[in-house]
Amino acid sequence: MSLPQAAARYLQVKDFILERIAGGSLRAGERVPSENELTRTLTVSRMTANRALRELAADGVLVRVAGVGTFVAEQRVHAHPLEVRNIADEIRARGHEYRVKVLALDSVSASRELAERCGVKPGAQLDYSLLTHFEDAAPLQVEERYVNPQVAPGYLRNDFSRTTPHEFLIRVAPLQRAEHIVRALVPERRIRRLLRLEAGEACLLIMRRTFSHGRIASVADLYHPGSRYELAASCQPR
Amino acid sequence: MSLPQAAARYLQVKDFILERIAGGSLRAGERVPSENELTRTLTVSRMTANRALRELAADGVLVRVAGVGTFVAEQRVHAHPLEVRNIADEIRARGHEYRVKVLALDSVSASRELAERCGVKPGAQLDYSLLTHFEDAAPLQVEERYVNPQVAPGYLRNDFSRTTPHEFLIRVAPLQRAEHIVRALVPERRIRRLLRLEAGEACLLIMRRTFSHGRIASVADLYHPGSRYELAASCQPR
DNA sequence: CGGGACTACTTGTCTATACAGGTCCAGGGT
DNA sequence: ACCCTGGACCTGTATAGACAAGTAGTCCCG
């Protein structure tokens, strides 16, 4: 272990653009520097600038038009898409009492696997929380969450008895996109005990990644008791 | 407007790999040709081969290990729950063989509970089917479906080895809306055996109702093995 | 027999250069 | 007034060459 390896240059170029978008000096629809301009101002080859812009375009952060230029994509920022809901609101909407128990709250160093999921470099600091959300007396969700402090700073300073992680995140990091993977499993013992499940009971795991400013703001594993929770979705074909 | 523009070479390389995966000559976990081998056999530059493999890795098709090689990723099954898709297409898109087994096909009289779910009067006739969909040799979905013949007539006359229920329904009853409820459970014995699950294994149940002409066309319970199936959803708020 | 150096091969990155094709605008000819 | 033609600039792709770093096997030396 020594000198922190300098990040790849194409990653530096991506960060250069992303920081300008996050900082507000590049707004949706505005033009970003062309490959040739980046070549000059950042002293990289055009191929390197090309790769940075191409990957950002593949991620939906930028839009490129041959012969014209590269522009910041219109990000539809929406406080509350149907699929990403606040569990406290859900519970209260059913007329029940919402309560949360904070089991862990910490800053951790990302393992390689975690770093990959969160889109950061291995070893980067991430805010970590482990909460159980209760509906009346029964646990309804175990939420294990990692937050990128670069994208959503101040996560650990929250009082989660008053603000849910979800509320904090939509305030600090406007939600651009969310990815979900849903899985059914019989959980390990730790989760089973937190959800107070019988041995052999199934649980529903929702793995969620939320994006803000083209970067991953937060990664969460949400465990629900299979017997008391279901996911509803309604869709209309376009 | 003719002369089919030759596809970009890096796309040709991607196709070369994808075809070999689809065709079965490259299986999960197996090694794919190195960049240098592709350079020789396909007469492209290493950068072009690199781009092809890198993009396939970004898509999750391949896994690359520096110093070792590039391998076909273990594909975890993915689907988009918010879209209603055809499971046969999904399986074939992964380059696997699709097969279906018809376990029951009948006309039944709706119980009170079923009638409520289907939006018909108790005692009304409903078409019923029970199918198992296979990916190669492994069952991927048990589909238990009730169809309202008033909305989608002729369901029972289908040859389901050639037309999936989904294909029939979208042809006969234009899809207007779909409702999904997703649940995790350890299934009853009947489902467990059809999915060839171990005792105590979890499965993912998707209960789907599709609407056509403002009426419920079909109600389906779709059971998937929890160990081999997951739902993926990406949502962009609009 | 064990360990370390060496080697061959891999991915990962970076650069300079090249050409093709799209877009836009200005300027000149009709 | 209209067209259309060049040039400037953009993205998109392709190549050859280079160096770094990771991995695994071999082979030699102690």
Coordinates of C-alpha atoms (C1' of nucleotides) in Angstrom, one line a residue:
Chain A
M1 CA 0.0 0.0 0.0
S2 CA 1.4 3.4 -0.9
L3 CA 0.7 6.3 -3.2
P4 CA -3.0 6.2 -4.0
Q5 CA -3.1 5.0 -7.6
A6 CA -4.1 7.9 -9.8
A7 CA -7.5 7.3 -11.4
A8 CA -7.6 6.5 -15.0
R9 CA -7.6 9.6 -17.1
Y10 CA -10.9 8.8 -18.8
L11 CA -12.4 8.6 -15.4
Q12 CA -11.0 11.9 -14.5
V13 CA -12.6 13.4 -17.6
K14 CA -15.9 11.8 -16.6
D15 CA -15.6 13.2 -13.1
F16 CA -14.8 16.6 -14.6
I17 CA -18.0 16.6 -16.5
L18 CA -20.1 15.1 -13.7
E19 CA -18.9 17.6 -11.1
R20 CA -19.8 20.4 -13.4
I21 CA -23.3 18.9 -13.8
A22 CA -23.6 18.3 -10.1
G23 CA -22.3 21.8 -9.3
G24 CA -24.8 23.4 -11.6
S25 CA -22.3 25.0 -14.0
L26 CA -23.6 22.6 -16.6
R27 CA -27.3 22.4 -16.8
A28 CA -29.7 20.1 -18.7
G29 CA -29.7 20.8 -22.4
E30 CA -26.4 22.8 -22.3
R31 CA -23.5 21.9 -24.4
V32 CA -20.5 20.2 -22.9
P33 CA -17.0 20.8 -24.2
S34 CA -16.3 18.9 -27.4
E35 CA -13.7 16.2 -27.6
N36 CA -11.2 18.6 -29.1
E37 CA -11.7 21.2 -26.4
L38 CA -11.2 18.6 -23.7
T39 CA -8.1 17.4 -25.6
R40 CA -6.7 20.9 -25.2
T41 CA -7.9 22.0 -21.8
L42 CA -7.4 18.7 -20.0
T43 CA -4.3 17.5 -22.0
V44 CA -5.7 14.2 -22.9
S45 CA -5.9 12.5 -26.3
R46 CA -9.1 12.7 -28.2
M47 CA -9.6 9.0 -27.8
T48 CA -9.6 9.4 -24.1
A49 CA -12.0 12.2 -24.1
N50 CA -14.1 10.2 -26.6
R51 CA -14.3 7.3 -24.2
A52 CA -15.4 9.5 -21.3
L53 CA -18.2 11.2 -23.2
R54 CA -19.3 8.0 -24.9
E55 CA -19.7 6.2 -21.6
L56 CA -21.5 9.1 -20.1
A57 CA -23.8 9.0 -23.1
A58 CA -24.4 5.3 -22.6
D59 CA -25.4 6.0 -19.0
G60 CA -27.9 8.6 -20.2
V61 CA -26.1 11.5 -18.6
L62 CA -25.2 13.1 -22.0
V63 CA -26.7 13.1 -25.4
R64 CA -24.4 13.1 -28.4
V65 CA -25.3 14.3 -31.9
A66 CA -22.9 13.6 -34.6
G67 CA -21.8 16.8 -36.3
V68 CA -23.4 19.0 -33.7
G69 CA -22.0 18.3 -30.2
T70 CA -22.6 16.8 -26.8
F71 CA -25.2 18.0 -24.4
V72 CA -26.4 17.4 -20.9
A73 CA -29.4 15.1 -21.0
E74 CA -32.7 16.4 -19.8
Q75 CA -33.0 14.7 -16.4
R76 CA -36.5 14.5 -15.4
V77 CA -36.2 15.1 -11.7
H78 CA -39.2 13.8 -9.8
A79 CA -39.6 13.8 -6.1
H80 CA -41.8 10.8 -6.0
P81 CA -41.9 8.1 -8.7
L82 CA -44.5 5.5 -8.0
E83 CA -42.0 2.8 -7.4
V84 CA -39.8 4.6 -4.9
R85 CA -42.0 5.3 -2.0
N86 CA -41.5 6.2 1.5
I87 CA -42.2 3.4 3.8
A88 CA -43.2 5.6 6.6
D89 CA -45.9 7.2 4.5
E90 CA -47.1 3.8 3.3
I91 CA -47.5 2.6 6.8
R92 CA -49.2 5.7 8.1
A93 CA -51.5 5.6 5.0
R94 CA -52.8 2.3 6.3
G95 CA -53.6 4.0 9.6
H96 CA -50.8 2.2 11.5
E97 CA -48.0 3.5 13.7
Y98 CA -44.6 3.9 12.1
R99 CA -41.5 3.3 14.1
V100 CA -37.9 2.8 13.3
K101 CA -35.0 1.2 15.1
V102 CA -31.4 2.2 14.1
L103 CA -29.2 -0.8 14.4
A104 CA -26.1 0.6 12.9
L105 CA -24.8 3.9 11.5
D106 CA -21.3 4.2 10.4
S107 CA -18.8 5.2 7.8
V108 CA -17.2 2.2 6.1
S109 CA -14.5 1.6 3.6
A110 CA -15.9 -0.1 0.4
S111 CA -14.8 -3.6 -0.4
R112 CA -14.2 -4.3 -4.0
E113 CA -17.6 -5.9 -4.4
L114 CA -19.4 -3.1 -2.7
A115 CA -17.4 -0.5 -4.5
E116 CA -18.5 -2.0 -7.8
R117 CA -22.2 -1.9 -6.8
C118 CA -21.9 1.7 -5.7
G119 CA -19.8 2.9 -8.6
V120 CA -16.9 4.1 -6.5
K121 CA -13.3 3.1 -6.1
P122 CA -12.5 0.2 -3.7
G123 CA -11.5 1.7 -0.3
A124 CA -13.7 4.8 -0.8
Q125 CA -15.7 5.9 2.2
L126 CA -19.4 5.2 2.2
D127 CA -22.0 6.0 4.7
Y128 CA -23.7 2.9 6.1
S129 CA -27.0 2.4 7.9
L130 CA -28.9 -0.6 9.1
L131 CA -32.5 0.1 10.1
T132 CA -35.6 -1.9 10.9
H133 CA -38.9 -0.2 10.0
F134 CA -41.9 -1.3 12.1
E135 CA -45.6 -1.2 11.4
D136 CA -47.1 -1.1 14.8
A137 CA -45.2 -3.8 16.7
A138 CA -44.2 -5.9 13.7
P139 CA -41.1 -5.4 11.6
L140 CA -42.0 -4.7 8.0
Q141 CA -38.6 -3.9 6.4
V142 CA -35.0 -4.3 7.2
E143 CA -33.1 -1.6 5.3
E144 CA -29.4 -2.0 4.8
R145 CA -28.1 1.0 2.9
Y146 CA -24.9 2.5 1.6
V147 CA -24.8 6.1 0.6
N148 CA -22.1 7.9 -1.4
P149 CA -21.2 11.0 0.6
Q150 CA -19.9 12.6 -2.6
V151 CA -23.3 12.6 -4.0
A152 CA -25.5 12.9 -0.9
P153 CA -23.4 14.4 1.9
G154 CA -24.5 14.6 5.5
Y155 CA -26.3 11.2 5.6
L156 CA -24.9 10.2 8.9
R157 CA -25.9 13.4 10.6
N158 CA -29.6 12.5 10.2
D159 CA -32.0 11.8 13.0
F160 CA -33.6 8.8 11.4
S161 CA -36.4 8.7 14.0
R162 CA -37.6 11.9 12.3
T163 CA -36.4 11.6 8.8
T164 CA -36.4 8.4 6.8
P165 CA -33.3 7.7 4.6
H166 CA -35.7 8.1 1.6
E167 CA -36.8 11.5 2.7
F168 CA -33.3 12.6 3.2
L169 CA -32.1 11.3 -0.2
I170 CA -34.8 12.9 -2.3
R171 CA -34.1 16.2 -0.6
V172 CA -30.4 16.1 -1.0
A173 CA -29.9 14.2 -4.2
P174 CA -32.7 14.7 -6.7
L175 CA -33.8 11.3 -7.9
Q176 CA -33.0 10.7 -11.6
R177 CA -33.4 7.0 -12.0
A178 CA -33.9 3.9 -9.9
E179 CA -32.9 0.4 -10.6
H180 CA -34.6 -2.5 -8.8
I181 CA -33.9 -6.1 -8.6
V182 CA -36.5 -8.2 -6.8
R183 CA -35.7 -11.6 -5.5
A184 CA -37.3 -14.2 -3.3
L185 CA -35.2 -16.1 -0.8
V186 CA -35.1 -17.7 2.6
P187 CA -32.9 -15.3 4.5
E188 CA -29.8 -15.8 6.5
R189 CA -30.2 -15.9 10.3
R190 CA -29.4 -12.2 10.8
I191 CA -32.2 -11.0 8.6
R192 CA -34.5 -13.7 9.9
R193 CA -34.2 -12.5 13.4
L194 CA -34.5 -8.9 12.6
L195 CA -37.8 -9.6 10.7
R196 CA -38.8 -12.1 13.4
L197 CA -39.5 -14.8 10.8
E198 CA -40.0 -18.4 11.5
A199 CA -37.3 -20.7 10.3
G200 CA -37.8 -21.5 6.7
E201 CA -40.1 -18.5 6.0
A202 CA -39.5 -16.6 2.7
C203 CA -38.7 -13.0 2.4
L204 CA -38.8 -10.6 -0.5
L205 CA -35.5 -8.8 -1.2
I206 CA -35.6 -5.6 -3.2
M207 CA -32.1 -4.3 -4.2
R208 CA -32.4 -0.7 -5.2
R209 CA -29.9 1.7 -6.7
T210 CA -30.8 5.3 -7.0
F211 CA -29.1 7.7 -9.3
S212 CA -28.6 11.4 -9.0
H213 CA -26.7 13.6 -11.4
G214 CA -25.7 10.5 -13.3
R215 CA -24.0 9.0 -10.3
I216 CA -25.1 6.3 -7.9
A217 CA -26.4 8.1 -4.8
S218 CA -27.4 5.1 -2.8
V219 CA -27.5 1.3 -2.8
A220 CA -30.1 -0.4 -0.5
D221 CA -31.1 -3.9 0.2
L222 CA -34.7 -4.0 1.5
Y223 CA -35.8 -7.2 3.1
H224 CA -39.5 -7.8 3.7
P225 CA -41.3 -10.6 5.4
G226 CA -42.9 -12.7 2.7
S227 CA -46.0 -13.4 4.7
R228 CA -46.9 -9.8 5.3
Y229 CA -45.5 -7.8 2.4
E230 CA -46.2 -7.7 -1.3
L231 CA -45.2 -5.4 -4.0
A232 CA -47.8 -3.8 -6.3
A233 CA -47.2 -2.4 -9.7
S234 CA -49.5 -1.2 -12.3
C235 CA -48.4 -0.4 -15.8
Q236 CA -49.9 0.9 -19.0
P237 CA -48.3 0.1 -22.3
R238 CA -47.3 3.3 -24.1
Chain B
M1 CA -31.7 4.0 -49.8
S2 CA -30.0 0.7 -50.2
L3 CA -26.4 -0.4 -49.9
P4 CA -26.6 -1.8 -46.4
Q5 CA -24.0 0.1 -44.5
A6 CA -21.5 -2.3 -43.2
A7 CA -21.9 -2.5 -39.4
A8 CA -19.1 -1.1 -37.3
R9 CA -16.4 -3.6 -36.8
Y10 CA -16.6 -3.5 -33.0
L11 CA -20.3 -4.4 -33.4
Q12 CA -19.3 -7.3 -35.7
V13 CA -17.0 -8.5 -33.0
K14 CA -19.7 -8.2 -30.4
D15 CA -22.1 -10.2 -32.6
F16 CA -19.4 -12.8 -33.2
I17 CA -19.2 -13.4 -29.5
L18 CA -23.0 -13.2 -28.9
E19 CA -23.7 -15.6 -31.7
R20 CA -21.4 -18.1 -30.1
I21 CA -23.1 -17.7 -26.8
A22 CA -26.5 -18.0 -28.3
G23 CA -25.5 -21.0 -30.4
G24 CA -24.1 -22.8 -27.4
S25 CA -20.5 -23.1 -28.5
L26 CA -19.6 -20.7 -25.7
R27 CA -21.2 -21.6 -22.4
A28 CA -21.4 -19.8 -19.1
G29 CA -18.1 -19.8 -17.4
E30 CA -16.2 -20.6 -20.5
R31 CA -13.4 -18.6 -21.7
V32 CA -13.8 -16.4 -24.8
P33 CA -11.0 -15.6 -27.2
S34 CA -8.5 -13.0 -25.9
E35 CA -8.1 -9.7 -27.5
N36 CA -5.0 -10.8 -29.2
E37 CA -6.7 -13.9 -30.6
L38 CA -9.5 -11.8 -31.9
T39 CA -7.0 -9.5 -33.4
R40 CA -5.6 -12.4 -35.4
T41 CA -8.7 -14.4 -36.3
L42 CA -11.0 -11.5 -37.1
T43 CA -8.3 -9.1 -38.5
V44 CA -9.2 -6.2 -36.3
S45 CA -7.0 -4.0 -34.2
R46 CA -6.7 -4.8 -30.5
M47 CA -8.4 -1.6 -29.6
T48 CA -11.5 -2.7 -31.6
A49 CA -11.6 -6.1 -29.9
N50 CA -11.0 -4.4 -26.6
R51 CA -14.0 -2.1 -27.1
A52 CA -16.2 -5.1 -28.1
L53 CA -15.3 -7.1 -25.1
R54 CA -15.4 -4.2 -22.7
E55 CA -18.9 -3.2 -23.8
L56 CA -20.1 -6.8 -23.4
A57 CA -18.6 -6.9 -20.0
A58 CA -20.4 -3.6 -19.1
D59 CA -23.6 -5.3 -20.3
G60 CA -23.0 -8.1 -17.9
V61 CA -22.6 -10.6 -20.7
L62 CA -18.9 -11.2 -20.0
V63 CA -16.6 -11.0 -17.0
R64 CA -13.1 -9.9 -17.5
V65 CA -10.2 -10.6 -15.1
A66 CA -7.0 -8.7 -15.7
G67 CA -4.2 -11.0 -16.3
V68 CA -6.4 -14.1 -16.7
G69 CA -8.9 -13.7 -19.4
T70 CA -12.5 -13.0 -20.4
F71 CA -15.3 -15.4 -19.6
V72 CA -19.0 -15.8 -20.3
A73 CA -20.9 -14.5 -17.3
E74 CA -23.1 -16.8 -15.3
Q75 CA -26.4 -15.4 -16.4
R76 CA -28.9 -14.7 -13.8
V77 CA -32.3 -14.6 -15.2
H78 CA -33.7 -11.1 -15.7
A79 CA -37.1 -9.8 -16.6
H80 CA -38.9 -6.6 -16.5
P81 CA -41.9 -6.9 -14.3
L82 CA -43.4 -3.6 -15.2
E83 CA -43.5 -4.6 -18.8
V84 CA -45.5 -7.6 -19.8
R85 CA -43.2 -9.7 -21.8
N86 CA -43.3 -13.0 -23.5
I87 CA -41.3 -15.6 -21.5
A88 CA -40.5 -17.6 -24.7
D89 CA -38.8 -14.5 -26.2
E90 CA -37.0 -13.9 -23.0
I91 CA -35.6 -17.3 -22.9
R92 CA -34.7 -17.4 -26.5
A93 CA -33.0 -14.0 -26.2
R94 CA -30.7 -15.6 -23.7
G95 CA -29.8 -18.2 -26.3
H96 CA -31.5 -21.0 -24.6
E97 CA -34.2 -23.4 -25.7
Y98 CA -37.7 -22.7 -24.8
R99 CA -40.1 -25.5 -24.1
V100 CA -43.5 -25.7 -22.6
K101 CA -45.5 -28.5 -20.9
V102 CA -49.2 -28.3 -20.8
L103 CA -50.5 -29.7 -17.5
A104 CA -54.1 -28.8 -17.6
L105 CA -56.4 -27.0 -20.1
D106 CA -60.0 -26.8 -19.2
S107 CA -63.2 -24.7 -18.7
V108 CA -64.1 -24.1 -15.1
S109 CA -66.8 -22.5 -13.1
A110 CA -65.7 -19.6 -11.0
S111 CA -65.7 -19.9 -7.3
R112 CA -66.7 -16.8 -5.4
E113 CA -63.1 -15.9 -4.6
L114 CA -62.0 -16.5 -8.2
A115 CA -64.9 -14.6 -9.6
E116 CA -64.0 -11.6 -7.6
R117 CA -60.4 -11.6 -8.8
C118 CA -61.6 -11.9 -12.4
G119 CA -64.4 -9.4 -12.2
V120 CA -67.1 -11.9 -13.2
K121 CA -70.1 -13.3 -11.5
P122 CA -69.7 -16.4 -9.3
G123 CA -70.4 -19.5 -11.4
A124 CA -69.3 -17.9 -14.7
Q125 CA -67.3 -20.0 -17.0
L126 CA -63.6 -19.3 -17.2
D127 CA -60.9 -20.8 -19.4
Y128 CA -58.2 -22.4 -17.3
S129 CA -54.6 -23.4 -18.1
L130 CA -51.7 -24.7 -16.1
L131 CA -48.4 -24.7 -17.9
T132 CA -44.7 -25.1 -17.0
H133 CA -42.3 -23.1 -19.1
F134 CA -38.8 -24.5 -19.4
E135 CA -35.4 -22.9 -20.1
D136 CA -33.4 -25.7 -21.6
A137 CA -34.1 -28.5 -19.1
A138 CA -35.0 -26.4 -16.1
P139 CA -38.5 -25.2 -15.2
L140 CA -38.5 -21.4 -15.1
Q141 CA -42.1 -20.6 -14.6
V142 CA -45.3 -22.3 -13.6
E143 CA -48.2 -20.3 -15.1
E144 CA -51.6 -20.8 -13.7
R145 CA -54.1 -18.7 -15.7
Y146 CA -57.7 -17.9 -15.9
V147 CA -59.0 -16.2 -19.0
N148 CA -62.4 -14.6 -19.4
P149 CA -63.8 -16.0 -22.7
Q150 CA -66.1 -13.0 -23.0
V151 CA -63.1 -10.8 -23.4
A152 CA -60.6 -13.2 -25.1
P153 CA -62.6 -16.0 -26.8
G154 CA -60.9 -19.1 -28.2
Y155 CA -58.3 -19.5 -25.5
L156 CA -58.7 -23.2 -25.1
R157 CA -58.3 -23.9 -28.8
N158 CA -54.7 -22.8 -28.8
D159 CA -51.8 -25.0 -29.4
F160 CA -49.6 -23.8 -26.6
S161 CA -46.5 -25.6 -27.9
R162 CA -46.6 -23.0 -30.7
T163 CA -48.3 -20.0 -29.2
T164 CA -47.7 -18.8 -25.6
P165 CA -50.8 -17.6 -23.7
H166 CA -49.2 -14.2 -23.8
E167 CA -48.9 -14.1 -27.5
F168 CA -52.5 -15.2 -27.9
L169 CA -53.8 -12.6 -25.5
I170 CA -52.1 -9.7 -26.9
R171 CA -53.4 -10.7 -30.3
V172 CA -57.0 -11.3 -29.3
A173 CA -57.3 -8.7 -26.5
P174 CA -55.2 -5.6 -26.9
L175 CA -53.4 -5.0 -23.6
Q176 CA -54.7 -1.9 -22.0
R177 CA -53.3 -2.1 -18.5
A178 CA -51.6 -4.7 -16.3
E179 CA -51.6 -5.0 -12.5
H180 CA -48.9 -6.9 -10.8
I181 CA -48.5 -8.1 -7.2
V182 CA -45.2 -9.6 -6.3
R183 CA -44.7 -11.9 -3.4
A184 CA -42.1 -14.2 -1.9
L185 CA -43.2 -17.5 -0.5
V186 CA -42.1 -21.0 0.2
P187 CA -44.6 -22.7 -2.1
E188 CA -47.0 -25.5 -1.5
R189 CA -46.0 -29.0 -2.6
R190 CA -47.7 -28.9 -6.0
I191 CA -45.8 -25.8 -7.1
R192 CA -42.6 -27.0 -5.5
R193 CA -42.7 -30.2 -7.5
L194 CA -43.5 -28.5 -10.7
L195 CA -40.5 -26.1 -10.3
R196 CA -38.4 -29.0 -9.0
L197 CA -37.4 -27.0 -5.9
E198 CA -35.8 -28.3 -2.8
A199 CA -38.0 -28.4 0.3
G200 CA -37.8 -25.0 2.0
E201 CA -36.7 -23.1 -1.1
A202 CA -38.3 -19.8 -1.8
C203 CA -40.2 -18.9 -5.0
L204 CA -41.2 -15.6 -6.4
L205 CA -44.9 -15.3 -7.2
I206 CA -46.1 -12.7 -9.6
M207 CA -49.9 -12.3 -9.7
R208 CA -50.9 -10.5 -12.9
R209 CA -54.1 -9.1 -14.1
T210 CA -54.4 -7.8 -17.6
F211 CA -57.1 -5.5 -18.8
S212 CA -58.6 -5.1 -22.2
H213 CA -61.5 -3.0 -23.3
G214 CA -61.8 -2.0 -19.6
R215 CA -62.4 -5.5 -18.5
I216 CA -60.2 -8.1 -16.9
A217 CA -59.0 -10.3 -19.8
S218 CA -56.9 -12.7 -17.7
V219 CA -55.6 -13.4 -14.3
A220 CA -52.4 -15.3 -13.9
D221 CA -50.2 -16.6 -11.1
L222 CA -46.6 -16.9 -12.2
Y223 CA -44.3 -18.9 -10.0
H224 CA -40.5 -18.7 -10.4
P225 CA -37.7 -20.5 -8.6
G226 CA -36.2 -18.0 -6.2
S227 CA -32.7 -19.3 -6.8
R228 CA -32.7 -18.8 -10.5
Y229 CA -35.0 -15.9 -11.2
E230 CA -35.1 -12.3 -10.4
L231 CA -37.0 -9.3 -11.6
A232 CA -35.3 -6.2 -12.8
A233 CA -36.9 -2.9 -13.1
S234 CA -35.4 0.4 -14.0
C235 CA -37.6 3.4 -13.7
Q236 CA -37.1 6.9 -14.8
P237 CA -39.5 9.3 -13.2
R238 CA -41.3 11.3 -15.8
Chain C
dC1 C1' 12.0 -30.1 -1.7
dG2 C1' 10.8 -25.2 -1.3
dG3 C1' 11.0 -20.7 -2.8
dG4 C1' 11.8 -17.0 -5.7
dA5 C1' 12.9 -15.2 -10.2
dC6 C1' 11.6 -15.2 -14.8
dT7 C1' 8.5 -15.5 -18.6
dA8 C1' 4.5 -15.6 -21.4
dC9 C1' 0.1 -14.0 -21.6
dT10 C1' -3.6 -11.5 -20.1
dT11 C1' -6.4 -7.1 -19.4
dG12 C1' -6.3 -1.9 -18.8
dT13 C1' -5.1 2.3 -20.4
dC14 C1' -3.1 6.1 -23.2
dT15 C1' -1.6 8.3 -27.4
dA16 C1' -1.1 10.0 -32.3
dT17 C1' -3.1 9.5 -36.5
dA18 C1' -6.4 8.7 -39.9
dC19 C1' -10.7 8.8 -42.5
dA20 C1' -15.8 8.9 -42.9
dG21 C1' -19.9 11.2 -42.4
dG22 C1' -23.1 14.7 -40.3
dT23 C1' -24.2 19.7 -39.5
dC24 C1' -24.0 24.4 -39.9
dC25 C1' -22.9 28.7 -41.7
dA26 C1' -20.9 32.0 -44.8
dG27 C1' -19.9 33.5 -49.1
dG28 C1' -20.2 33.4 -53.9
dG29 C1' -22.3 32.5 -58.2
dT30 C1' -26.6 32.3 -60.8
Chain D
dA1 C1' -33.7 36.3 -54.1
dC2 C1' -32.1 31.6 -54.4
dC3 C1' -29.1 27.8 -54.5
dC4 C1' -25.2 25.4 -53.6
dT5 C1' -20.6 24.8 -52.5
dG6 C1' -16.6 24.9 -49.2
dG7 C1' -14.8 25.0 -45.0
dA8 C1' -14.9 24.5 -40.1
dC9 C1' -16.2 21.7 -36.6
dC10 C1' -18.4 17.9 -34.7
dT11 C1' -19.0 12.8 -33.6
dG12 C1' -17.9 7.9 -34.9
dT13 C1' -14.8 4.6 -35.9
dA14 C1' -10.4 2.2 -36.8
dT15 C1' -5.4 1.4 -36.4
dA16 C1' -0.6 0.8 -34.6
dG17 C1' 2.2 1.2 -31.0
dA18 C1' 3.3 1.7 -26.2
dC19 C1' 3.5 0.9 -21.2
dA20 C1' 1.5 -0.8 -16.8
dA21 C1' -0.1 -4.3 -13.8
dG22 C1' -2.2 -8.8 -12.7
dT23 C1' -1.7 -14.0 -13.1
dA24 C1' 0.0 -18.5 -13.6
dG25 C1' 3.3 -21.6 -14.8
dT26 C1' 8.2 -23.0 -15.3
dC27 C1' 12.6 -23.5 -14.1
dC28 C1' 16.6 -22.8 -11.6
dC29 C1' 19.0 -22.2 -7.4
dG30 C1' 19.7 -22.8 -2.6

